[in-house]
Amino acid sequence: MLYIAPMDTNTHKQYIRRCFSLAKKGLGSVSPNPLVGSVIVKDNIILGEGFHEVYGGPHAEPNAISNSKESLEGATLYCNLEPCCHTNKQTPPCVNVIIKNKIKRVIISNLDPNPLVAGNGVKILRDAGIEVLTGILEEEGRELNEAFFKFIQTGKPFVHIKLAQTLDGKIATDSGDSKWISNDLARKVVHEWRLKYDAVLVGRNTLSKDNPVLNIRMGVDAKGKVPYRIVMGSIENMDLSFNLFSDEWSHRTIIVTSVESYNNASDSQIEQVLQKKLKVIFIEKNNGSIDLNQLLEKLAGLKITSILVEGGKGVITSFIDQKQYDKISFFVCPKIIGNGISYYENDDLTEMKDAISFEKTYVESIDNQVLIHAYNSSEKSCLQD
Ligand SMILES: NC(=O)c1ccc[n+]([C@@H]2O[C@H](COP(=O)([O-])OP(=O)(O)OC[C@H]3O[C@@H](n4cnc5c(N)ncnc54)[C@H](OP(=O)(O)O)[C@@H]3O)[C@@H](O)[C@H]2O)c1
């Protein structure tokens, strides 16, 4: 029988945390793959570190192995996701490299939800006589890769709604002015999130009011990435001279509309759509509203694994009412504006027993603003499994 040496959980947590930090260096370049970091340790000395740097490139474990200068025989390899074991990809299985290098022990945060791996990587390592421990900082590991987990398990992108509101719960004044409710530091956080997400989505009114660019700025290293920029609404009412349709990244813009709306568009609008090579996704309407489940399935077909929904009220209300969101984050900013636009509207909700409730809330403080995060607690959420 295999002897499993006593393991110091705190030490394991320390190295798994290092894996998380390394994994985050892949933000913006590895999707639809997960963020993975790896550390190789022997006698409490780190022999090598690596992370999954770019989609299609080597995984974290072979990178950590090739960055090591010494023999790895008898060493412990840490990684936040189960090493892969399948050949259905561009790089060889990581388990083979681990076994070949005579690594003695592998410590993992999460099993890979990908059915092509899902425990098989661990089995192959154990069959080769390698000690394997799983589940170290499992919840943090899952949160780090929450978009990947949702995408693999449901085939739909992870949806994160974000908004900035005043102390009296408004996202804009009555006239639609919202520049700016939050301060520079809060907005910088949103630009960091844009690096993390495959796509950013806004409604047609936000397009008209704000003429946003939705790229990654404010001192955040974009790594050359511009997320897909999705605008939802009636195409016949969209002014195609706005930034999203006319700047240098217009090939990253997707219009989501209905066939009826396209049929109502003028000849000159259709001509511009074709000339600018804008992508248009047609989705059926249900009770006058675009079916977001259908939309998410179509976006998944474009390998969009995660979406940051940036408003405004109409769009946020749709995602909440159709229960097609996973997480919501509010910047609560120290201003009051009296009358204005709220981010959610529901005339039918008259009793507290029908309130939409959330779970797993947590709070951060950002330069005199409170950032509240909460997860969907409805049964449709991916986080209930
Ligand atoms: N503080 C913040 O965080 C924040 C963020 C973003 C925006 N804002 C502000 O919010 C205001 C805009 O909010 P808003 O509620 O007026 O507009 P919005 O949500 O930006 O856009 C609403 C429009 O989007 C389309 N739409 C949304 N959901 C749809 C669905 N399920 N199916 C089909 N179409 C859908 C419809 O377009 P059609 O009418 O063309 O069909 C709808 O009229 C602006 O003043 C903006 O500055 C604030």
Tab-separated table of C-alpha atoms and ligand atoms in Angstrom:
chain	number	residue	atom	x	y	z
A	1	MET	CA	0.000	0.000	0.000
A	2	LEU	CA	1.168	3.491	-0.817
A	3	TYR	CA	2.470	5.406	2.204
A	4	ILE	CA	1.161	8.963	2.256
A	5	ALA	CA	3.475	11.152	4.295
A	6	PRO	CA	1.813	13.576	6.712
A	7	MET	CA	1.194	16.818	4.931
A	8	ASP	CA	1.290	20.302	6.332
A	9	THR	CA	-1.927	21.925	5.135
A	10	ASN	CA	-0.693	25.459	5.762
A	11	THR	CA	2.334	24.869	3.572
A	12	HIS	CA	0.115	23.457	0.860
A	13	LYS	CA	-2.178	26.484	1.063
A	14	GLN	CA	0.793	28.802	0.782
A	15	TYR	CA	1.993	27.176	-2.456
A	16	ILE	CA	-1.527	26.867	-3.897
A	17	ARG	CA	-1.976	30.610	-3.243
A	18	ARG	CA	1.209	31.158	-5.215
A	19	CYS	CA	-0.330	29.056	-8.013
A	20	PHE	CA	-3.365	31.390	-7.985
A	21	SER	CA	-1.110	34.458	-8.312
A	22	LEU	CA	0.804	32.884	-11.185
A	23	ALA	CA	-2.436	31.763	-12.844
A	24	LYS	CA	-3.735	35.356	-12.882
A	25	LYS	CA	-0.838	36.351	-15.143
A	26	GLY	CA	-2.730	34.523	-17.888
A	27	LEU	CA	-5.739	36.863	-17.572
A	28	GLY	CA	-6.829	38.144	-20.953
A	29	SER	CA	-4.827	35.576	-22.957
A	30	VAL	CA	-5.966	32.047	-22.113
A	31	SER	CA	-9.749	31.999	-22.533
A	32	PRO	CA	-11.581	29.690	-23.257
A	33	ASN	CA	-8.993	27.778	-21.230
A	34	PRO	CA	-8.801	28.150	-17.425
A	35	LEU	CA	-6.267	30.212	-15.468
A	36	VAL	CA	-3.656	27.815	-14.100
A	37	GLY	CA	-0.416	28.275	-12.192
A	38	SER	CA	2.072	25.675	-10.979
A	39	VAL	CA	4.921	25.583	-8.459
A	40	ILE	CA	7.455	22.766	-7.954
A	41	VAL	CA	8.969	22.429	-4.490
A	42	LYS	CA	11.591	20.175	-2.920
A	43	ASP	CA	12.840	20.466	0.671
A	44	ASN	CA	10.941	23.752	0.951
A	45	ILE	CA	12.853	25.253	-1.955
A	46	ILE	CA	10.969	26.345	-5.079
A	47	LEU	CA	12.634	24.652	-8.058
A	48	GLY	CA	10.362	26.030	-10.746
A	49	GLU	CA	7.216	28.017	-11.433
A	50	GLY	CA	5.008	28.430	-14.465
A	51	PHE	CA	1.555	29.403	-15.676
A	52	HIS	CA	-0.642	28.870	-18.684
A	53	GLU	CA	0.363	31.934	-20.688
A	54	VAL	CA	-1.637	31.819	-23.856
A	55	TYR	CA	-4.467	29.792	-25.378
A	56	GLY	CA	-2.973	26.955	-27.411
A	57	GLY	CA	0.393	27.298	-25.636
A	58	PRO	CA	1.929	24.930	-23.053
A	59	HIS	CA	0.045	24.423	-19.808
A	60	ALA	CA	1.252	25.596	-16.387
A	61	GLU	CA	2.822	22.286	-15.290
A	62	PRO	CA	5.156	21.762	-18.316
A	63	ASN	CA	6.097	25.446	-18.057
A	64	ALA	CA	7.016	25.030	-14.359
A	65	ILE	CA	8.957	21.857	-15.231
A	66	SER	CA	10.894	23.469	-18.065
A	67	ASN	CA	11.655	26.506	-15.891
A	68	SER	CA	13.318	24.232	-13.292
A	69	LYS	CA	17.084	23.939	-13.474
A	70	GLU	CA	17.490	20.860	-11.241
A	71	SER	CA	16.308	17.268	-11.190
A	72	LEU	CA	12.683	17.086	-10.096
A	73	GLU	CA	12.913	13.530	-8.783
A	74	GLY	CA	11.080	13.346	-5.458
A	75	ALA	CA	9.693	16.892	-5.732
A	76	THR	CA	6.134	18.068	-5.053
A	77	LEU	CA	4.218	19.779	-7.860
A	78	TYR	CA	1.421	22.187	-6.927
A	79	CYS	CA	-1.203	23.335	-9.429
A	80	ASN	CA	-4.615	24.859	-8.990
A	81	LEU	CA	-6.305	22.612	-11.577
A	82	GLU	CA	-6.018	18.879	-12.135
A	83	PRO	CA	-3.311	18.113	-14.737
A	84	CYS	CA	-4.776	17.171	-18.113
A	85	CYS	CA	-4.601	13.669	-19.519
A	86	HIS	CA	-6.238	13.901	-22.941
A	87	THR	CA	-4.783	14.344	-26.396
A	88	ASN	CA	-7.721	16.271	-27.803
A	89	LYS	CA	-5.730	19.527	-27.878
A	90	GLN	CA	-2.586	21.152	-29.225
A	91	THR	CA	-0.189	20.216	-26.387
A	92	PRO	CA	0.738	16.773	-24.962
A	93	PRO	CA	-0.976	15.550	-21.744
A	94	CYS	CA	0.572	17.126	-18.623
A	95	VAL	CA	0.342	13.880	-16.609
A	96	ASN	CA	2.941	12.255	-18.922
A	97	VAL	CA	5.457	15.051	-18.313
A	98	ILE	CA	4.898	14.838	-14.543
A	99	ILE	CA	5.418	11.065	-14.502
A	100	LYS	CA	8.476	11.281	-16.782
A	101	ASN	CA	10.139	13.767	-14.432
A	102	LYS	CA	9.708	11.413	-11.437
A	103	ILE	CA	7.720	13.911	-9.413
A	104	LYS	CA	6.726	12.270	-6.139
A	105	ARG	CA	3.632	14.174	-5.114
A	106	VAL	CA	1.010	16.378	-6.783
A	107	ILE	CA	-1.174	18.790	-4.783
A	108	ILE	CA	-4.233	20.230	-6.530
A	109	SER	CA	-6.917	22.770	-5.722
A	110	ASN	CA	-9.703	21.751	-8.144
A	111	LEU	CA	-10.528	18.704	-10.201
A	112	ASP	CA	-11.027	19.657	-13.837
A	113	PRO	CA	-14.778	19.773	-14.680
A	114	ASN	CA	-13.924	19.039	-18.337
A	115	PRO	CA	-15.384	15.531	-18.941
A	116	LEU	CA	-12.208	14.664	-20.871
A	117	VAL	CA	-10.265	15.003	-17.574
A	118	ALA	CA	-12.672	14.973	-14.553
A	119	GLY	CA	-10.646	12.819	-12.167
A	120	ASN	CA	-8.845	10.815	-14.874
A	121	GLY	CA	-5.709	12.927	-14.531
A	122	VAL	CA	-5.577	12.121	-10.813
A	123	LYS	CA	-6.168	8.422	-11.502
A	124	ILE	CA	-3.343	8.204	-14.032
A	125	LEU	CA	-0.949	9.905	-11.600
A	126	ARG	CA	-1.967	7.595	-8.731
A	127	ASP	CA	-1.667	4.526	-10.957
A	128	ALA	CA	1.898	5.657	-11.676
A	129	GLY	CA	2.643	5.637	-7.917
A	130	ILE	CA	2.418	9.407	-7.415
A	131	GLU	CA	0.773	10.681	-4.210
A	132	VAL	CA	-2.069	13.059	-5.060
A	133	LEU	CA	-3.921	15.391	-2.735
A	134	THR	CA	-6.897	17.404	-4.023
A	135	GLY	CA	-9.215	20.080	-2.633
A	136	ILE	CA	-6.690	22.560	-1.199
A	137	LEU	CA	-8.391	26.001	-1.208
A	138	GLU	CA	-11.008	24.469	-3.471
A	139	GLU	CA	-13.535	27.311	-3.157
A	140	GLU	CA	-10.994	30.035	-3.977
A	141	GLY	CA	-9.776	27.957	-6.929
A	142	ARG	CA	-13.300	27.625	-8.209
A	143	GLU	CA	-13.914	31.353	-7.880
A	144	LEU	CA	-10.717	32.105	-9.782
A	145	ASN	CA	-12.040	30.022	-12.679
A	146	GLU	CA	-15.773	30.581	-12.174
A	147	ALA	CA	-16.341	31.467	-15.834
A	148	PHE	CA	-14.530	28.313	-16.997
A	149	PHE	CA	-16.526	26.113	-14.575
A	150	LYS	CA	-19.862	27.581	-15.691
A	151	PHE	CA	-18.964	27.324	-19.383
A	152	ILE	CA	-17.818	23.697	-19.172
A	153	GLN	CA	-20.718	22.601	-16.985
A	154	THR	CA	-23.584	24.413	-18.740
A	155	GLY	CA	-22.247	25.308	-22.197
A	156	LYS	CA	-23.154	28.960	-21.538
A	157	PRO	CA	-21.052	32.003	-20.676
A	158	PHE	CA	-20.688	33.257	-17.101
A	159	VAL	CA	-22.646	36.519	-16.752
A	160	HIS	CA	-21.451	39.224	-14.360
A	161	ILE	CA	-23.587	42.363	-14.040
A	162	LYS	CA	-21.761	45.454	-12.827
A	163	LEU	CA	-23.067	48.919	-12.055
A	164	ALA	CA	-22.218	52.107	-10.250
A	165	GLN	CA	-24.962	53.571	-8.097
A	166	THR	CA	-25.431	56.557	-5.822
A	167	LEU	CA	-26.258	56.200	-2.132
A	168	ASP	CA	-29.906	56.623	-3.150
A	169	GLY	CA	-29.686	53.719	-5.592
A	170	LYS	CA	-29.550	55.561	-8.931
A	171	ILE	CA	-27.389	54.718	-11.962
A	172	ALA	CA	-28.027	58.022	-13.784
A	173	THR	CA	-29.891	61.301	-13.324
A	174	ASP	CA	-33.345	61.712	-14.851
A	175	SER	CA	-31.718	63.212	-17.944
A	176	GLY	CA	-29.622	60.054	-18.363
A	177	ASP	CA	-26.321	61.609	-17.259
A	178	SER	CA	-24.107	59.094	-15.473
A	179	LYS	CA	-20.608	60.511	-15.991
A	180	TRP	CA	-19.425	59.943	-13.440
A	181	ILE	CA	-21.025	58.274	-10.457
A	182	SER	CA	-17.903	56.359	-9.467
A	183	ASN	CA	-14.372	57.704	-9.261
A	184	ASP	CA	-11.247	56.842	-11.267
A	185	LEU	CA	-10.138	54.013	-8.988
A	186	ALA	CA	-13.499	52.241	-9.237
A	187	ARG	CA	-13.526	52.674	-13.002
A	188	LYS	CA	-10.011	51.265	-13.187
A	189	VAL	CA	-11.297	48.122	-11.450
A	190	VAL	CA	-13.909	47.778	-14.216
A	191	HIS	CA	-11.195	48.075	-16.880
A	192	GLU	CA	-9.320	45.260	-15.067
A	193	TRP	CA	-12.504	43.182	-15.243
A	194	ARG	CA	-12.748	43.850	-18.995
A	195	LEU	CA	-9.398	42.080	-19.297
A	196	LYS	CA	-10.891	39.101	-17.496
A	197	TYR	CA	-14.099	38.865	-19.555
A	198	ASP	CA	-14.445	37.737	-23.163
A	199	ALA	CA	-17.214	40.245	-23.862
A	200	VAL	CA	-18.798	43.424	-22.511
A	201	LEU	CA	-22.510	44.065	-23.147
A	202	VAL	CA	-24.614	47.264	-23.079
A	203	GLY	CA	-28.113	48.274	-24.123
A	204	ARG	CA	-29.065	50.536	-26.999
A	205	ASN	CA	-29.863	53.494	-24.717
A	206	THR	CA	-26.456	53.337	-23.030
A	207	LEU	CA	-24.950	53.345	-26.502
A	208	SER	CA	-26.927	56.504	-27.354
A	209	LYS	CA	-26.347	58.301	-24.044
A	210	ASP	CA	-22.698	57.438	-23.431
A	211	ASN	CA	-21.217	56.511	-26.844
A	212	PRO	CA	-18.860	54.126	-24.994
A	213	VAL	CA	-15.673	52.552	-26.385
A	214	LEU	CA	-15.659	49.548	-23.993
A	215	ASN	CA	-11.985	48.766	-24.480
A	216	ILE	CA	-9.332	48.415	-21.741
A	217	ARG	CA	-7.745	51.700	-20.637
A	218	MET	CA	-7.074	53.637	-17.434
A	219	GLY	CA	-3.530	52.356	-17.033
A	220	VAL	CA	-4.505	48.670	-17.220
A	221	ASP	CA	-2.221	46.588	-19.450
A	222	ALA	CA	-4.682	45.373	-22.111
A	223	LYS	CA	-2.148	42.848	-23.504
A	224	GLY	CA	-3.448	43.779	-26.942
A	225	LYS	CA	-6.927	42.578	-26.050
A	226	VAL	CA	-10.203	44.297	-26.850
A	227	PRO	CA	-13.165	42.293	-25.527
A	228	TYR	CA	-16.083	41.610	-27.828
A	229	ARG	CA	-18.371	44.640	-27.469
A	230	ILE	CA	-22.009	43.615	-27.598
A	231	VAL	CA	-24.863	46.070	-28.005
A	232	MET	CA	-28.430	44.862	-27.700
A	233	GLY	CA	-31.552	46.553	-29.094
A	234	SER	CA	-33.375	47.664	-32.221
A	235	ILE	CA	-30.856	47.998	-35.026
A	236	GLU	CA	-33.066	50.484	-36.863
A	237	ASN	CA	-32.634	52.868	-33.915
A	238	MET	CA	-28.851	52.518	-33.642
A	239	ASP	CA	-26.688	55.374	-34.827
A	240	LEU	CA	-23.934	53.525	-36.688
A	241	SER	CA	-21.545	56.466	-36.467
A	242	PHE	CA	-20.972	55.753	-32.747
A	243	ASN	CA	-17.567	54.569	-31.502
A	244	LEU	CA	-18.498	50.876	-31.298
A	245	PHE	CA	-19.284	50.825	-35.020
A	246	SER	CA	-16.681	53.172	-36.378
A	247	ASP	CA	-13.479	52.864	-34.320
A	248	GLU	CA	-10.534	50.600	-35.124
A	249	TRP	CA	-12.082	47.696	-33.182
A	250	SER	CA	-15.456	47.637	-34.965
A	251	HIS	CA	-14.679	44.010	-35.968
A	252	ARG	CA	-15.012	43.251	-32.221
A	253	THR	CA	-18.543	44.711	-32.076
A	254	ILE	CA	-21.590	42.441	-32.095
A	255	ILE	CA	-25.120	43.780	-32.566
A	256	VAL	CA	-27.832	41.651	-30.970
A	257	THR	CA	-31.224	42.320	-32.469
A	258	SER	CA	-34.330	40.641	-33.887
A	259	VAL	CA	-35.056	39.786	-37.506
A	260	GLU	CA	-38.100	42.115	-37.405
A	261	SER	CA	-35.871	44.979	-36.317
A	262	TYR	CA	-33.361	44.236	-39.098
A	263	ASN	CA	-36.210	44.287	-41.591
A	264	ASN	CA	-37.160	47.751	-40.323
A	265	ALA	CA	-33.634	49.097	-40.746
A	266	SER	CA	-33.074	51.549	-43.603
A	267	ASP	CA	-31.127	50.566	-46.719
A	268	SER	CA	-28.357	52.919	-45.699
A	269	GLN	CA	-28.082	51.260	-42.270
A	270	ILE	CA	-27.883	47.767	-43.775
A	271	GLU	CA	-25.264	49.032	-46.205
A	272	GLN	CA	-23.195	50.406	-43.317
A	273	VAL	CA	-23.489	47.138	-41.385
A	274	LEU	CA	-22.147	45.246	-44.404
A	275	GLN	CA	-19.497	47.797	-45.240
A	276	LYS	CA	-18.183	47.960	-41.664
A	277	LYS	CA	-18.331	44.122	-41.464
A	278	LEU	CA	-20.289	44.347	-38.212
A	279	LYS	CA	-21.382	41.035	-36.704
A	280	VAL	CA	-25.127	40.771	-36.184
A	281	ILE	CA	-26.761	38.057	-34.089
A	282	PHE	CA	-30.483	37.564	-34.541
A	283	ILE	CA	-32.433	36.341	-31.536
A	284	GLU	CA	-36.150	35.727	-31.211
A	285	LYS	CA	-38.174	37.893	-28.892
A	286	ASN	CA	-40.323	36.535	-26.074
A	287	ASN	CA	-42.965	38.983	-24.831
A	288	GLY	CA	-41.124	41.755	-26.637
A	289	SER	CA	-37.786	40.930	-25.037
A	290	ILE	CA	-34.800	39.205	-26.605
A	291	ASP	CA	-34.502	35.644	-25.277
A	292	LEU	CA	-31.257	35.792	-23.312
A	293	ASN	CA	-30.924	32.039	-22.943
A	294	GLN	CA	-30.820	31.785	-26.736
A	295	LEU	CA	-28.386	34.674	-26.866
A	296	LEU	CA	-25.998	33.035	-24.378
A	297	GLU	CA	-26.077	29.805	-26.368
A	298	LYS	CA	-25.200	31.666	-29.559
A	299	LEU	CA	-22.394	33.588	-27.865
A	300	ALA	CA	-21.017	30.303	-26.505
A	301	GLY	CA	-20.762	29.184	-30.140
A	302	LEU	CA	-18.306	32.059	-30.644
A	303	LYS	CA	-16.251	30.713	-27.691
A	304	ILE	CA	-17.393	33.615	-25.528
A	305	THR	CA	-17.156	32.063	-22.050
A	306	SER	CA	-17.836	35.157	-19.964
A	307	ILE	CA	-19.709	38.455	-20.289
A	308	LEU	CA	-19.538	41.634	-18.249
A	309	VAL	CA	-22.947	43.327	-18.453
A	310	GLU	CA	-22.413	47.064	-18.082
A	311	GLY	CA	-26.020	48.259	-18.219
A	312	GLY	CA	-28.185	50.246	-18.180
A	313	LYS	CA	-31.488	49.618	-16.459
A	314	GLY	CA	-33.301	47.938	-19.381
A	315	VAL	CA	-30.534	45.433	-19.952
A	316	ILE	CA	-29.923	44.706	-16.262
A	317	THR	CA	-33.655	44.237	-15.655
A	318	SER	CA	-33.816	41.750	-18.564
A	319	PHE	CA	-30.899	39.668	-17.283
A	320	ILE	CA	-32.372	39.604	-13.764
A	321	ASP	CA	-35.946	38.833	-14.857
A	322	GLN	CA	-34.837	36.097	-17.253
A	323	LYS	CA	-32.519	34.707	-14.515
A	324	GLN	CA	-29.579	34.684	-16.910
A	325	TYR	CA	-26.864	36.044	-14.627
A	326	ASP	CA	-24.437	34.543	-12.156
A	327	LYS	CA	-22.970	37.462	-10.247
A	328	ILE	CA	-23.755	41.119	-9.657
A	329	SER	CA	-21.349	43.774	-8.387
A	330	PHE	CA	-22.385	47.270	-7.266
A	331	PHE	CA	-20.127	50.201	-6.630
A	332	VAL	CA	-22.032	52.251	-4.058
A	333	CYS	CA	-20.706	55.796	-4.356
A	334	PRO	CA	-21.024	58.599	-1.790
A	335	LYS	CA	-23.377	60.863	-3.732
A	336	ILE	CA	-27.130	61.392	-3.781
A	337	ILE	CA	-29.022	62.753	-6.781
A	338	GLY	CA	-32.696	62.537	-5.803
A	339	ASN	CA	-34.707	61.651	-8.891
A	340	GLY	CA	-32.923	59.430	-11.371
A	341	ILE	CA	-32.805	56.004	-13.005
A	342	SER	CA	-32.693	52.866	-10.861
A	343	TYR	CA	-31.042	49.748	-12.234
A	344	TYR	CA	-33.990	47.420	-11.771
A	345	GLU	CA	-37.677	47.866	-12.409
A	346	ASN	CA	-40.480	45.408	-11.729
A	347	ASP	CA	-44.056	46.658	-11.325
A	348	ASP	CA	-45.312	43.171	-10.403
A	349	LEU	CA	-43.089	42.791	-7.376
A	350	THR	CA	-45.184	44.175	-4.540
A	351	GLU	CA	-44.392	41.941	-1.567
A	352	MET	CA	-41.128	41.252	0.204
A	353	LYS	CA	-41.710	37.509	-0.011
A	354	ASP	CA	-41.194	37.834	-3.788
A	355	ALA	CA	-37.929	39.781	-3.461
A	356	ILE	CA	-35.052	38.503	-5.560
A	357	SER	CA	-32.445	37.257	-3.141
A	358	PHE	CA	-28.746	36.674	-3.531
A	359	GLU	CA	-26.127	34.635	-1.748
A	360	LYS	CA	-22.401	34.555	-1.065
A	361	THR	CA	-22.227	38.335	-0.740
A	362	TYR	CA	-18.935	39.988	0.049
A	363	VAL	CA	-17.820	43.560	0.327
A	364	GLU	CA	-14.729	45.568	-0.589
A	365	SER	CA	-13.834	49.163	0.045
A	366	ILE	CA	-12.375	51.148	-2.855
A	367	ASP	CA	-11.329	54.716	-2.190
A	368	ASN	CA	-14.396	55.862	-0.253
A	369	GLN	CA	-16.734	53.650	-2.290
A	370	VAL	CA	-18.240	50.333	-1.263
A	371	LEU	CA	-18.099	47.471	-3.745
A	372	ILE	CA	-20.679	44.773	-3.013
A	373	HIS	CA	-20.605	41.440	-4.818
A	374	ALA	CA	-23.435	38.891	-4.711
A	375	TYR	CA	-24.212	35.644	-6.504
A	376	ASN	CA	-27.482	34.500	-8.050
A	377	SER	CA	-29.203	32.181	-5.608
A	378	SER	CA	-31.832	30.909	-8.044
A	379	GLU	CA	-31.798	27.267	-9.057
A	380	LYS	CA	-30.691	28.209	-12.580
A	381	SER	CA	-27.386	29.528	-11.316
A	382	CYS	CA	-24.327	27.470	-12.193
A	383	LEU	CA	-23.021	27.889	-8.677
A	384	GLN	CA	-25.622	25.691	-7.054
A	385	ASP	CA	-24.210	22.344	-8.022
B	1	LIG	N1	-24.207	53.828	-13.480
B	1	LIG	C1	-23.999	52.803	-14.253
B	1	LIG	O1	-23.364	51.826	-13.860
B	1	LIG	C2	-24.554	52.816	-15.645
B	1	LIG	C3	-24.120	51.829	-16.552
B	1	LIG	C4	-24.663	51.835	-17.819
B	1	LIG	C5	-25.590	52.783	-18.184
B	1	LIG	N2	-25.958	53.721	-17.290
B	1	LIG	C6	-26.970	54.720	-17.667
B	1	LIG	O2	-28.195	54.046	-17.845
B	1	LIG	C7	-28.959	54.753	-18.805
B	1	LIG	C8	-29.468	53.783	-19.833
B	1	LIG	O3	-30.334	52.844	-19.234
B	1	LIG	P1	-31.655	52.425	-19.975
B	1	LIG	O4	-32.410	51.524	-19.118
B	1	LIG	O5	-32.307	53.649	-20.463
B	1	LIG	O6	-31.118	51.680	-21.268
B	1	LIG	P2	-30.213	50.418	-21.597
B	1	LIG	O7	-30.437	49.312	-20.648
B	1	LIG	O8	-28.853	50.887	-21.864
B	1	LIG	O9	-30.874	50.048	-22.979
B	1	LIG	C9	-32.201	49.651	-23.012
B	1	LIG	C10	-32.486	49.186	-24.410
B	1	LIG	O10	-31.710	48.010	-24.672
B	1	LIG	C11	-32.468	47.142	-25.455
B	1	LIG	N3	-32.729	45.952	-24.644
B	1	LIG	C12	-32.411	45.728	-23.367
B	1	LIG	N4	-32.779	44.500	-22.979
B	1	LIG	C13	-33.343	43.944	-24.055
B	1	LIG	C14	-33.918	42.697	-24.317
B	1	LIG	N5	-33.950	41.696	-23.403
B	1	LIG	N6	-34.429	42.489	-25.524
B	1	LIG	C15	-34.373	43.435	-26.478
B	1	LIG	N7	-33.807	44.623	-26.300
B	1	LIG	C16	-33.304	44.855	-25.102
B	1	LIG	C17	-33.764	47.869	-25.804
B	1	LIG	O11	-33.448	48.589	-26.983
B	1	LIG	P3	-34.531	49.030	-28.063
B	1	LIG	O12	-35.346	50.061	-27.398
B	1	LIG	O13	-33.724	49.542	-29.184
B	1	LIG	O14	-35.308	47.807	-28.436
B	1	LIG	C18	-33.913	48.803	-24.625
B	1	LIG	O15	-34.699	49.910	-24.904
B	1	LIG	C19	-28.069	55.789	-19.403
B	1	LIG	O16	-28.406	57.040	-18.839
B	1	LIG	C20	-26.685	55.386	-18.986
B	1	LIG	O17	-25.829	56.488	-18.820
B	1	LIG	C21	-25.483	53.761	-16.031
